[in-house]
């Protein structure tokens, strides 16, 4: 993955706009706040991210997605997505009303370690992150863009033989607390007929496999783009 200087300069201007020049750290509000703000500093500078979930900047349409561990920006016509890890989340103390910050580790660093530790077969379905630059103190990463998530994809009917093979694979190993759907497992089987058993064994180590964390490239290849799970630390 490579970005032209023109696109990197575009990203700096975009972040200046959406983060209003801030960027020491990035905390997302927890459910207990009842708010949908994005806090970008411990001094409580707040950006209302409902205003930047989608829009147009310098003629380029964009969409953004705010998860538990990172924000992802998609720009129309780009073949990559931009990912920024959160430093943590915050809520308000019910007695004092003061914000309480809960730090979390950099989940993109966690993903990168998972990728490096994975077998060659597993790396074929894990999309790698690439560090781009720092915006102030925020680490900016890129990843190949998928064409559609599992939730968006329309599959043709699976043969009974393939469904039976998927069920056998499920019954023989302990997939995580959210495991891949039959269609995704079938796609991996078809695309990696000689190595899918080994891939499935490694998939068991990735717990958070809901339908938005994996999908398909433009060529139809089944891939996983979010595979760090969720790891928290104690509240400061």
Short mmCIF file of C-alpha atoms in Angstrom, two decimals:
data_model
loop_
_atom_site.label_atom_id
_atom_site.label_comp_id
_atom_site.label_asym_id
_atom_site.label_seq_id
_atom_site.Cartn_x
_atom_site.Cartn_y
_atom_site.Cartn_z
CA UNK A 1 0.00 0.00 0.00
CA UNK A 2 1.31 3.41 -0.92
CA UNK A 3 -0.25 6.83 -0.60
CA UNK A 4 0.73 9.72 -2.81
CA UNK A 5 1.95 12.90 -1.18
CA UNK A 6 -1.23 14.50 -2.46
CA UNK A 7 -3.40 12.04 -0.49
CA UNK A 8 -1.29 12.35 2.65
CA UNK A 9 -1.63 16.14 2.51
CA UNK A 10 -5.37 15.67 1.97
CA UNK A 11 -5.54 13.54 5.13
CA UNK A 12 -3.75 16.19 7.20
CA UNK A 13 -6.29 18.78 6.06
CA UNK A 14 -9.15 16.37 6.70
CA UNK A 15 -7.99 15.65 10.26
CA UNK A 16 -7.53 19.37 10.89
CA UNK A 17 -11.17 19.75 9.94
CA UNK A 18 -12.76 16.83 11.81
CA UNK A 19 -10.55 16.99 14.91
CA UNK A 20 -10.36 20.77 14.90
CA UNK A 21 -6.59 20.72 15.16
CA UNK A 22 -6.54 18.52 18.27
CA UNK A 23 -5.09 15.04 18.42
CA UNK A 24 -3.23 14.38 21.67
CA UNK A 25 -5.36 11.32 22.29
CA UNK A 26 -8.67 9.85 21.23
CA UNK A 27 -11.33 8.71 23.70
CA UNK A 28 -14.80 7.60 22.71
CA UNK A 29 -17.76 8.01 25.05
CA UNK A 30 -18.98 4.89 26.81
CA UNK A 31 -22.62 3.83 26.77
CA UNK A 32 -23.15 5.14 30.28
CA UNK A 33 -22.76 8.75 29.09
CA UNK A 34 -25.83 8.66 26.90
CA UNK A 35 -23.81 10.85 24.54
CA UNK A 36 -22.25 10.29 21.14
CA UNK A 37 -19.25 12.58 21.47
CA UNK A 38 -15.69 11.86 20.51
CA UNK A 39 -13.25 13.27 23.07
CA UNK A 40 -9.85 14.11 21.61
CA UNK A 41 -7.97 15.23 24.70
CA UNK A 42 -7.79 14.77 28.45
CA UNK A 43 -8.62 18.48 28.69
CA UNK A 44 -12.10 17.43 27.50
CA UNK A 45 -12.00 18.96 24.05
CA UNK A 46 -15.00 17.28 22.43
CA UNK A 47 -15.89 16.63 18.82
CA UNK A 48 -19.45 15.53 18.10
CA UNK A 49 -18.83 12.65 15.74
CA UNK A 50 -22.46 12.51 14.64
CA UNK A 51 -21.39 15.46 12.51
CA UNK A 52 -18.58 13.51 10.82
CA UNK A 53 -20.17 10.08 10.26
CA UNK A 54 -20.46 10.92 6.59
CA UNK A 55 -20.08 13.90 4.36
CA UNK A 56 -17.93 15.47 1.72
CA UNK A 57 -14.52 17.09 2.09
CA UNK A 58 -12.83 18.93 -0.76
CA UNK A 59 -15.14 17.18 -3.19
CA UNK A 60 -14.43 13.66 -1.84
CA UNK A 61 -17.30 11.79 -0.17
CA UNK A 62 -16.44 9.95 3.04
CA UNK A 63 -17.99 7.66 5.62
CA UNK A 64 -16.71 6.97 9.12
CA UNK A 65 -17.31 4.13 11.54
CA UNK A 66 -16.75 4.39 15.28
CA UNK A 67 -16.26 1.04 16.99
CA UNK A 68 -15.11 0.09 20.47
CA UNK A 69 -11.38 0.33 19.71
CA UNK A 70 -10.86 2.45 16.60
CA UNK A 71 -12.35 4.84 14.09
CA UNK A 72 -12.27 3.94 10.39
CA UNK A 73 -12.58 6.45 7.54
CA UNK A 74 -13.58 5.41 4.02
CA UNK A 75 -13.06 7.82 1.12
CA UNK A 76 -14.89 7.37 -2.17
CA UNK A 77 -12.59 6.11 -4.90
CA UNK A 78 -9.81 5.04 -2.51
CA UNK A 79 -8.70 1.41 -2.43
CA UNK A 80 -7.63 1.69 1.22
CA UNK A 81 -9.32 2.65 4.48
CA UNK A 82 -7.80 4.83 7.18
CA UNK A 83 -7.78 3.47 10.75
CA UNK A 84 -7.03 5.34 13.98
CA UNK A 85 -6.92 3.43 17.29
CA UNK A 86 -8.68 4.85 20.34
CA UNK A 87 -6.76 5.42 23.56
CA UNK A 88 -9.84 4.32 25.48
CA UNK A 89 -13.36 5.33 26.46
CA UNK A 90 -14.84 7.58 29.11
CA UNK A 91 -17.98 7.95 31.18
CA UNK A 92 -19.03 10.36 33.91
CA UNK A 93 -18.81 9.70 37.64
CA UNK A 94 -22.43 9.55 38.88
CA UNK A 95 -21.53 11.43 42.07
CA UNK A 96 -19.17 14.14 40.87
CA UNK A 97 -20.08 14.39 37.20
CA UNK A 98 -16.37 14.31 36.34
CA UNK A 99 -15.23 12.22 33.36
CA UNK A 100 -13.62 8.89 34.21
CA UNK A 101 -11.18 7.59 31.62
CA UNK A 102 -10.63 3.92 30.92
CA UNK A 103 -7.49 3.38 28.89
CA UNK A 104 -7.17 0.52 26.42
CA UNK A 105 -4.13 -0.68 24.48
CA UNK A 106 -3.58 0.17 20.83
CA UNK A 107 -5.65 -2.51 19.11
CA UNK A 108 -3.96 -2.02 15.77
CA UNK A 109 -0.63 -2.88 17.39
CA UNK A 110 -2.38 -5.98 18.77
CA UNK A 111 -3.60 -6.85 15.28
CA UNK A 112 -0.13 -6.40 13.85
CA UNK A 113 1.26 -8.84 16.40
CA UNK A 114 -1.48 -11.36 15.60
CA UNK A 115 -0.60 -11.01 11.93
CA UNK A 116 3.12 -11.51 12.52
CA UNK A 117 2.47 -14.58 14.69
CA UNK A 118 0.05 -16.14 12.18
CA UNK A 119 1.00 -18.92 9.81
CA UNK A 120 1.50 -18.18 6.13
CA UNK A 121 -1.89 -19.80 5.45
CA UNK A 122 -3.64 -17.60 8.00
CA UNK A 123 -1.93 -14.45 6.76
CA UNK A 124 -3.64 -15.03 3.41
CA UNK A 125 -6.99 -14.09 4.96
CA UNK A 126 -5.81 -11.44 7.46
CA UNK A 127 -5.60 -7.92 6.05
CA UNK A 128 -2.40 -6.28 7.24
CA UNK A 129 -2.29 -2.75 8.66
CA UNK A 130 0.35 -0.29 7.50
CA UNK A 131 1.51 2.63 9.64
CA UNK A 132 1.34 5.90 7.69
CA UNK A 133 2.22 8.82 9.96
CA UNK A 134 1.33 10.57 13.20
CA UNK A 135 -1.23 13.33 13.23
CA UNK A 136 -0.09 15.18 16.35
CA UNK A 137 0.01 12.20 18.74
CA UNK A 138 -2.51 10.03 16.89
CA UNK A 139 -1.14 7.07 14.95
CA UNK A 140 -2.64 6.81 11.46
CA UNK A 141 -2.81 3.44 9.70
CA UNK A 142 -4.02 2.17 6.32
CA UNK A 143 -5.52 -1.15 5.31
CA UNK A 144 -6.71 -2.53 1.98
CA UNK A 145 -10.41 -1.75 1.56
CA UNK A 146 -12.87 -4.60 1.34
CA UNK A 147 -15.65 -4.56 -1.22
CA UNK A 148 -18.34 -5.67 1.23
CA UNK A 149 -18.74 -7.08 4.71
CA UNK A 150 -20.38 -10.41 5.38
CA UNK A 151 -23.49 -8.52 6.45
CA UNK A 152 -23.68 -6.84 3.04
CA UNK A 153 -22.85 -9.82 0.85
CA UNK A 154 -25.49 -11.86 -0.95
CA UNK A 155 -24.41 -15.49 -1.27
CA UNK A 156 -25.62 -18.20 -3.59
CA UNK A 157 -27.09 -21.25 -1.86
CA UNK A 158 -24.54 -23.66 -0.41
CA UNK A 159 -24.64 -27.29 -1.42
CA UNK A 160 -25.58 -29.81 1.25
CA UNK A 161 -22.15 -31.40 0.92
CA UNK A 162 -20.45 -28.08 1.69
CA UNK A 163 -22.84 -27.36 4.56
CA UNK A 164 -22.02 -30.76 6.05
CA UNK A 165 -18.29 -29.99 5.81
CA UNK A 166 -18.84 -26.63 7.54
CA UNK A 167 -20.83 -28.28 10.33
CA UNK A 168 -18.12 -30.90 10.82
CA UNK A 169 -15.53 -28.13 11.06
CA UNK A 170 -17.65 -26.34 13.65
CA UNK A 171 -18.24 -29.43 15.76
CA UNK A 172 -14.55 -30.34 15.88
CA UNK A 173 -13.12 -27.11 17.28
CA UNK A 174 -13.97 -24.38 19.83
CA UNK A 175 -14.58 -21.21 17.85
CA UNK A 176 -14.70 -17.97 19.82
CA UNK A 177 -17.60 -16.28 21.54
CA UNK A 178 -18.69 -14.79 18.21
CA UNK A 179 -17.83 -17.19 15.43
CA UNK A 180 -17.86 -16.86 11.64
CA UNK A 181 -21.05 -17.68 9.76
CA UNK A 182 -21.41 -20.72 7.50
CA UNK A 183 -21.07 -18.66 4.32
CA UNK A 184 -17.69 -17.25 5.34
CA UNK A 185 -16.35 -20.63 6.44
CA UNK A 186 -17.56 -22.14 3.17
CA UNK A 187 -15.80 -19.40 1.19
CA UNK A 188 -12.55 -20.10 3.05
CA UNK A 189 -12.96 -23.82 2.34
CA UNK A 190 -13.45 -23.23 -1.37
CA UNK A 191 -10.62 -20.69 -1.69
CA UNK A 192 -8.14 -22.67 0.44
CA UNK A 193 -9.07 -26.33 -0.13
CA UNK A 194 -5.70 -27.70 1.05
CA UNK A 195 -5.16 -25.49 4.10
CA UNK A 196 -8.60 -24.54 5.47
CA UNK A 197 -8.32 -26.95 8.41
CA UNK A 198 -5.19 -25.16 9.64
CA UNK A 199 -6.82 -21.78 9.03
CA UNK A 200 -9.89 -22.79 11.05
CA UNK A 201 -7.66 -23.92 13.92
CA UNK A 202 -6.10 -20.46 14.05
CA UNK A 203 -9.51 -18.79 13.70
CA UNK A 204 -10.37 -20.27 17.09
CA UNK A 205 -7.93 -17.79 18.64
CA UNK A 206 -9.90 -14.81 17.30
CA UNK A 207 -12.95 -14.44 19.49
CA UNK A 208 -14.75 -11.41 18.11
CA UNK A 209 -15.83 -12.66 14.68
CA UNK A 210 -19.14 -10.91 14.05
CA UNK A 211 -20.32 -10.22 10.52
CA UNK A 212 -18.85 -6.72 10.33
CA UNK A 213 -15.30 -7.87 11.14
CA UNK A 214 -14.79 -9.96 8.02
CA UNK A 215 -15.82 -9.71 4.39
CA UNK A 216 -14.68 -9.91 0.79
CA UNK A 217 -12.27 -8.10 -1.50
CA UNK A 218 -13.31 -6.93 -4.95
CA UNK A 219 -12.06 -10.25 -6.38
CA UNK A 220 -14.31 -12.20 -3.99
CA UNK A 221 -11.52 -13.32 -1.66
CA UNK A 222 -12.73 -13.93 1.91
CA UNK A 223 -10.69 -11.88 4.41
CA UNK A 224 -10.71 -10.66 8.02
CA UNK A 225 -10.11 -6.94 8.50
CA UNK A 226 -10.73 -6.56 12.26
CA UNK A 227 -9.19 -9.30 14.36
CA UNK A 228 -7.79 -7.85 17.60
CA UNK A 229 -10.90 -8.55 19.68
CA UNK A 230 -11.31 -6.25 22.68
CA UNK A 231 -8.76 -5.91 25.46
CA UNK A 232 -9.25 -3.41 28.23
CA UNK A 233 -7.18 -2.16 31.14
CA UNK A 234 -8.16 -0.85 34.54
CA UNK A 235 -9.70 2.59 34.94
CA UNK A 236 -7.25 5.30 35.85
#
